[in-house]
CSV table of C-alpha atoms in Angstrom, one decimal:
chain,number,residue,atom,x,y,z
A,60,MET,CA,113.9,113.9,46.4
A,61,PRO,CA,113.4,114.9,50.1
A,62,GLU,CA,116.3,114.4,52.5
A,63,PRO,CA,115.9,111.3,54.6
A,64,SER,CA,114.6,111.9,58.1
A,65,ILE,CA,117.2,111.9,61.0
A,66,ALA,CA,114.7,109.9,63.0
A,67,GLN,CA,114.8,107.2,60.3
A,68,HIS,CA,118.4,106.4,61.1
A,69,LEU,CA,118.5,106.6,64.9
A,70,PRO,CA,119.8,103.5,66.7
A,71,ARG,CA,117.0,101.2,67.7
A,72,ASP,CA,117.7,101.4,71.4
A,73,ILE,CA,117.5,105.2,71.2
A,74,ILE,CA,114.1,105.0,69.5
A,75,PHE,CA,112.9,102.6,72.2
A,76,ALA,CA,114.0,105.1,74.9
A,77,ILE,CA,112.2,107.9,73.1
A,78,LEU,CA,109.0,105.9,72.9
A,79,LYS,CA,109.0,104.8,76.5
A,80,ASP,CA,110.0,108.2,78.0
A,81,THR,CA,107.5,110.2,75.9
A,82,VAL,CA,104.6,107.9,76.6
A,83,ARG,CA,105.5,107.7,80.3
A,84,SER,CA,105.6,111.5,80.6
A,85,THR,CA,102.1,111.8,79.1
A,86,ILE,CA,98.9,111.9,81.2
A,87,PRO,CA,97.2,108.4,81.2
A,88,GLU,CA,94.2,109.6,79.2
A,89,GLU,CA,96.5,110.5,76.3
A,90,ARG,CA,99.0,107.7,76.3
A,91,SER,CA,97.4,105.5,73.7
A,92,LEU,CA,97.1,108.4,71.3
A,93,THR,CA,100.7,109.4,72.0
A,94,ALA,CA,101.9,105.9,71.2
A,95,LEU,CA,99.9,105.9,68.0
A,96,THR,CA,101.3,109.3,67.0
A,97,LEU,CA,104.9,108.2,67.7
A,98,SER,CA,104.4,105.1,65.6
A,99,HIS,CA,103.7,107.4,62.6
A,100,VAL,CA,106.9,109.4,62.8
A,101,CYS,CA,108.6,107.2,60.3
A,102,SER,CA,109.0,103.5,59.4
A,103,SER,CA,111.8,103.0,62.0
A,104,PHE,CA,109.5,104.4,64.7
A,105,TYR,CA,106.6,102.3,63.5
A,106,ARG,CA,108.6,99.0,63.6
A,107,ALA,CA,110.0,99.9,67.0
A,108,ALA,CA,106.6,100.8,68.4
A,109,LEU,CA,105.2,97.4,67.3
A,110,HIS,CA,108.0,95.7,69.3
A,111,CYS,CA,107.6,97.9,72.4
A,112,PRO,CA,104.5,96.5,74.2
A,113,THR,CA,104.8,98.7,77.3
A,114,ILE,CA,103.8,101.9,75.4
A,115,TRP,CA,100.4,100.3,74.6
A,116,THR,CA,99.3,99.3,78.1
A,117,CYS,CA,97.2,102.3,79.0
A,118,LEU,CA,93.5,101.9,78.1
A,119,SER,CA,91.4,105.0,78.6
A,120,ARG,CA,88.6,106.6,76.6
A,121,ARG,CA,86.4,109.6,77.3
A,122,LEU,CA,83.5,110.8,75.1
A,123,GLY,CA,84.6,108.8,72.1
A,124,ARG,CA,88.3,109.6,72.2
A,125,PRO,CA,90.3,107.6,71.3
A,126,GLY,CA,88.3,105.3,69.0
A,127,LEU,CA,87.5,101.7,70.0
A,128,ALA,CA,89.8,100.4,67.2
A,129,LEU,CA,92.8,101.9,69.0
A,130,ILE,CA,91.7,100.4,72.3
A,131,GLU,CA,91.6,97.0,70.6
A,132,ALA,CA,94.9,97.6,69.0
A,133,CYS,CA,96.4,98.5,72.4
A,134,MET,CA,95.2,95.3,74.0
A,135,GLU,CA,96.8,93.3,71.2
A,136,ARG,CA,100.1,95.2,71.0
A,137,SER,CA,100.6,95.2,74.8
A,138,GLN,CA,101.3,91.5,74.4
A,139,GLY,CA,100.1,90.3,77.8
A,140,HIS,CA,101.8,93.0,79.8
A,141,PRO,CA,99.9,94.5,82.9
A,142,LEU,CA,97.3,97.1,81.9
A,143,GLU,CA,96.3,100.5,83.3
A,144,VAL,CA,92.6,100.8,82.8
A,145,SER,CA,90.4,103.9,83.2
A,146,PHE,CA,86.6,103.7,83.0
A,147,TYR,CA,84.3,106.7,82.5
A,148,PHE,CA,80.6,107.0,83.4
A,149,TYR,CA,78.3,109.4,81.7
A,150,ALA,CA,74.9,110.9,82.7
A,151,VAL,CA,72.0,109.2,81.0
A,152,GLU,CA,68.3,110.3,81.2
A,153,LEU,CA,66.0,107.4,82.0
A,154,SER,CA,62.8,109.4,82.0
A,155,PRO,CA,62.4,113.1,81.1
A,156,PRO,CA,61.1,115.6,83.6
A,157,THR,CA,57.4,116.5,83.4
A,158,MET,CA,55.1,119.0,85.1
A,159,HIS,CA,54.6,116.6,88.0
A,160,SER,CA,58.0,114.9,88.3
A,161,LEU,CA,61.7,115.7,88.1
A,162,GLY,CA,62.5,112.8,85.8
A,163,GLU,CA,65.0,110.1,86.4
A,164,GLN,CA,68.7,109.8,85.4
A,165,THR,CA,71.6,107.5,86.1
A,166,LEU,CA,75.1,106.9,85.0
A,167,ALA,CA,76.1,104.5,82.1
A,168,MET,CA,79.6,103.3,81.2
A,169,ASP,CA,81.6,104.2,78.2
A,170,ASN,CA,81.2,101.3,75.8
A,171,MET,CA,84.9,100.7,76.0
A,172,VAL,CA,84.1,98.4,78.9
A,173,GLU,CA,82.7,95.7,76.6
A,174,PHE,CA,86.1,95.4,75.0
A,175,VAL,CA,88.2,95.5,78.1
A,176,LEU,CA,86.4,93.4,80.7
A,177,SER,CA,87.8,90.1,79.4
A,178,SER,CA,91.3,91.4,80.2
A,179,SER,CA,90.7,92.0,83.9
A,180,PHE,CA,93.3,89.3,84.9
A,181,ARG,CA,95.9,91.7,83.4
A,182,TRP,CA,94.8,94.9,85.2
A,183,ARG,CA,97.5,96.4,87.3
A,184,SER,CA,95.6,99.6,87.9
A,185,CYS,CA,91.9,100.6,87.6
A,186,SER,CA,90.5,104.1,87.7
A,187,ILE,CA,86.8,104.8,87.7
A,188,HIS,CA,85.6,108.3,86.9
A,189,LEU,CA,82.0,109.3,87.6
A,190,THR,CA,81.1,112.4,85.6
A,191,GLY,CA,78.0,114.4,84.8
A,192,ASP,CA,79.0,114.5,81.1
A,193,ASP,CA,76.1,114.2,78.6
A,194,THR,CA,76.7,111.5,76.1
A,195,CYS,CA,74.9,109.8,73.2
A,196,SER,CA,73.8,106.2,73.0
A,197,GLU,CA,76.6,105.3,70.6
A,198,LEU,CA,79.2,106.1,73.3
A,199,SER,CA,77.7,104.4,76.3
A,200,SER,CA,77.2,100.8,77.0
A,201,ALA,CA,73.8,99.4,76.3
A,202,THR,CA,74.0,96.7,79.0
A,203,LEU,CA,76.2,98.2,81.8
A,204,ASP,CA,75.0,101.0,84.1
A,205,LEU,CA,76.2,101.9,87.5
A,206,ASP,CA,74.5,99.2,89.4
A,207,SER,CA,75.2,96.3,87.0
A,208,PHE,CA,78.9,97.2,86.8
A,209,ALA,CA,79.3,97.2,90.6
A,210,ARG,CA,77.1,94.3,91.6
A,211,ARG,CA,76.2,91.9,88.8
A,212,ILE,CA,79.5,91.3,87.1
A,213,ASN,CA,82.1,89.1,88.7
A,214,ILE,CA,85.4,90.8,87.9
A,215,ALA,CA,88.6,89.1,89.0
A,216,ALA,CA,91.7,91.2,88.9
A,217,PRO,CA,94.4,89.2,90.8
A,218,MET,CA,97.2,91.6,89.6
A,219,LEU,CA,95.5,94.8,90.6
A,220,GLU,CA,97.7,97.0,92.8
A,221,ASP,CA,96.2,100.5,92.3
A,222,PHE,CA,92.5,101.3,92.6
A,223,SER,CA,90.9,104.7,92.4
A,224,ILE,CA,87.4,106.3,92.2
A,225,GLU,CA,86.9,109.9,91.3
A,226,GLU,CA,83.6,111.9,91.3
A,227,HIS,CA,84.2,114.8,88.9
A,228,ALA,CA,82.9,118.3,89.6
A,229,SER,CA,80.4,117.9,86.8
A,230,LEU,CA,78.7,115.1,88.8
A,231,ALA,CA,77.7,117.4,91.6
A,232,ASP,CA,76.3,119.9,89.1
A,233,ARG,CA,74.1,117.2,87.6
A,234,PHE,CA,73.2,115.1,90.7
A,235,CYS,CA,72.6,117.0,93.9
A,236,PHE,CA,74.1,115.2,96.9
A,237,GLN,CA,70.7,114.7,98.7
A,238,SER,CA,68.7,113.8,95.5
A,239,ARG,CA,67.1,110.4,94.8
A,240,ASP,CA,69.3,109.8,91.7
A,241,ARG,CA,72.5,110.6,93.7
A,242,SER,CA,71.7,108.0,96.4
A,243,GLY,CA,72.4,105.2,93.9
A,244,ILE,CA,75.7,106.8,93.1
A,245,ILE,CA,76.7,107.2,96.8
A,246,ASP,CA,76.1,103.4,97.2
A,247,PHE,CA,78.3,102.6,94.2
A,248,ASN,CA,81.1,100.3,95.5
A,249,PRO,CA,82.5,97.9,92.9
A,250,GLY,CA,85.4,97.0,95.2
A,251,ALA,CA,82.9,95.3,97.5
A,252,HIS,CA,81.8,92.8,94.9
A,253,TRP,CA,84.9,92.2,92.7
A,254,SER,CA,87.7,89.8,93.4
A,255,LEU,CA,90.7,92.1,94.2
A,256,PRO,CA,93.0,90.1,96.4
A,257,ASN,CA,96.1,92.4,96.2
A,258,PRO,CA,95.3,96.1,96.2
A,259,ARG,CA,98.1,98.1,97.6
A,260,ASN,CA,97.2,101.7,96.9
A,261,VAL,CA,93.7,103.2,97.0
A,262,THR,CA,92.8,106.8,96.0
A,263,LEU,CA,89.4,108.3,96.5
A,264,ARG,CA,88.6,111.7,95.1
A,265,ASN,CA,85.4,113.4,96.3
A,266,SER,CA,84.3,109.9,97.3
A,267,LEU,CA,83.4,108.5,100.7
A,268,PRO,CA,85.6,105.9,102.5
A,269,ASN,CA,82.8,103.3,102.1
A,270,ARG,CA,84.2,102.6,98.6
A,271,ILE,CA,87.4,101.1,99.9
A,272,PRO,CA,87.7,97.5,98.4
A,273,ARG,CA,86.5,94.8,100.7
A,274,SER,CA,89.8,93.0,100.5
A,275,SER,CA,91.3,95.9,102.4
A,276,GLY,CA,93.7,93.9,104.6
A,277,ARG,CA,96.5,94.4,102.1
A,278,ILE,CA,96.1,98.1,101.4
A,279,GLU,CA,99.2,100.0,102.4
A,280,CYS,CA,98.5,103.5,101.2
A,281,LEU,CA,95.1,105.4,101.2
A,282,ARG,CA,94.6,108.9,99.7
A,283,LEU,CA,91.4,110.8,100.3
A,284,PHE,CA,90.9,114.0,98.4
A,285,VAL,CA,87.8,116.2,98.9
A,286,THR,CA,87.6,119.3,96.8
A,287,LYS,CA,83.9,120.0,97.0
A,288,ASP,CA,81.6,121.0,99.9
A,289,ASP,CA,78.3,119.3,98.9
A,290,MET,CA,79.3,116.0,100.5
A,291,GLY,CA,79.3,117.4,104.0
A,292,PHE,CA,81.8,116.9,106.8
A,293,ALA,CA,79.3,114.7,108.8
A,294,ASP,CA,79.0,112.3,105.8
A,295,LEU,CA,82.8,112.0,105.7
A,296,VAL,CA,83.1,111.4,109.5
A,297,LEU,CA,80.3,108.9,109.4
A,298,HIS,CA,82.3,106.6,107.2
A,299,LEU,CA,85.7,106.9,109.0
A,300,PRO,CA,85.2,103.7,111.0
A,301,SER,CA,85.7,101.8,107.8
A,302,LEU,CA,89.4,102.7,108.0
A,303,ALA,CA,89.7,100.2,110.9
A,304,SER,CA,89.6,97.3,108.5
A,305,LEU,CA,92.9,98.5,106.9
A,306,SER,CA,95.2,96.3,109.0
A,307,SER,CA,98.2,96.8,106.7
A,308,LEU,CA,97.8,100.6,106.2
A,309,THR,CA,101.2,102.4,106.6
A,310,HIS,CA,100.4,105.8,105.0
A,311,LEU,CA,97.2,107.9,105.1
A,312,TYR,CA,96.8,111.2,103.3
A,313,LEU,CA,93.6,113.3,103.7
A,314,SER,CA,93.2,116.5,101.7
A,315,LEU,CA,90.3,118.9,102.2
A,316,ILE,CA,90.2,121.8,99.7
A,317,ASN,CA,87.4,124.3,99.6
A,318,PHE,CA,85.7,122.1,102.2
A,319,HIS,CA,83.7,123.4,105.2
A,320,ILE,CA,84.7,121.6,108.3
A,321,GLY,CA,81.9,121.7,110.8
A,322,LEU,CA,81.5,120.7,114.4
A,323,VAL,CA,80.7,117.0,114.6
A,324,GLU,CA,80.7,115.0,117.9
A,325,TYR,CA,82.9,112.0,117.3
A,326,THR,CA,84.4,109.9,120.1
A,327,GLN,CA,85.1,106.6,118.4
A,328,GLN,CA,88.7,105.5,118.2
A,329,ILE,CA,90.0,104.1,114.9
A,330,PRO,CA,93.0,101.7,115.4
A,331,LEU,CA,95.7,102.1,112.8
A,332,SER,CA,98.4,100.0,114.4
A,333,GLU,CA,100.7,99.7,111.4
A,334,CYS,CA,100.3,103.3,110.1
A,335,ARG,CA,103.6,105.1,110.1
A,336,GLY,CA,102.6,108.4,108.5
A,337,ILE,CA,99.4,110.5,108.5
A,338,GLU,CA,99.3,113.7,106.4
A,339,LEU,CA,96.5,116.3,106.4
A,340,GLY,CA,96.2,118.9,103.7
A,341,LEU,CA,93.9,121.9,104.1
């Protein structure tokens, strides 16, 4: 007979510590799969994992990984604890190009959204990723595209503290900044239509400041990362006045990497009376 596993006989508090530390040290996109893997180490780890709800609180899915069954299991096993949610959008062709037109395309959400929306009252963080990834109809939502997710759904997230939007590099490759299809993406601003009373930290990556949530009076930390040049310095400067609404802002970080800073005439003052620290990364 095989020797019993050492892991099988570890004290329960040691197993709990291993579960929590391992999942916490994993990138958010892999945490649910890491929790599942740990639960299969042995029967002791399995029992401990089922009684450790905090390792199941990260809900993230990209291009079919992980499966929806695991997303549902995480929602159940997290037992009411605050959730960290990540949503991915994929490129979808609405009409193919012809000899006389370029065709039309938009972004559709991963169909994970249909399982997770009902838990918005538990969201502690929400990350939205806009990608140019191709996808099949089985992976994207049949009812929620970019516009309907931002404007037509009343999402209430009273516990939300961290909010972020990232435009991936693949998006710029698929949707040129000045194109007709890209205009709808630029206007995408879910924070303007959702009920987010308590956001504290906002991170925008390759995204204009117009996407700052409307309930911006409580935001304490704003991080802006720009790592592509197709946006244009003038476009960024044009939206800087929106920072004036951040009456509680104490920290501002602006990072411009591989970004051409042009000469733009700008004389408007932006009051940031509570801001104690401003960092600029070039």
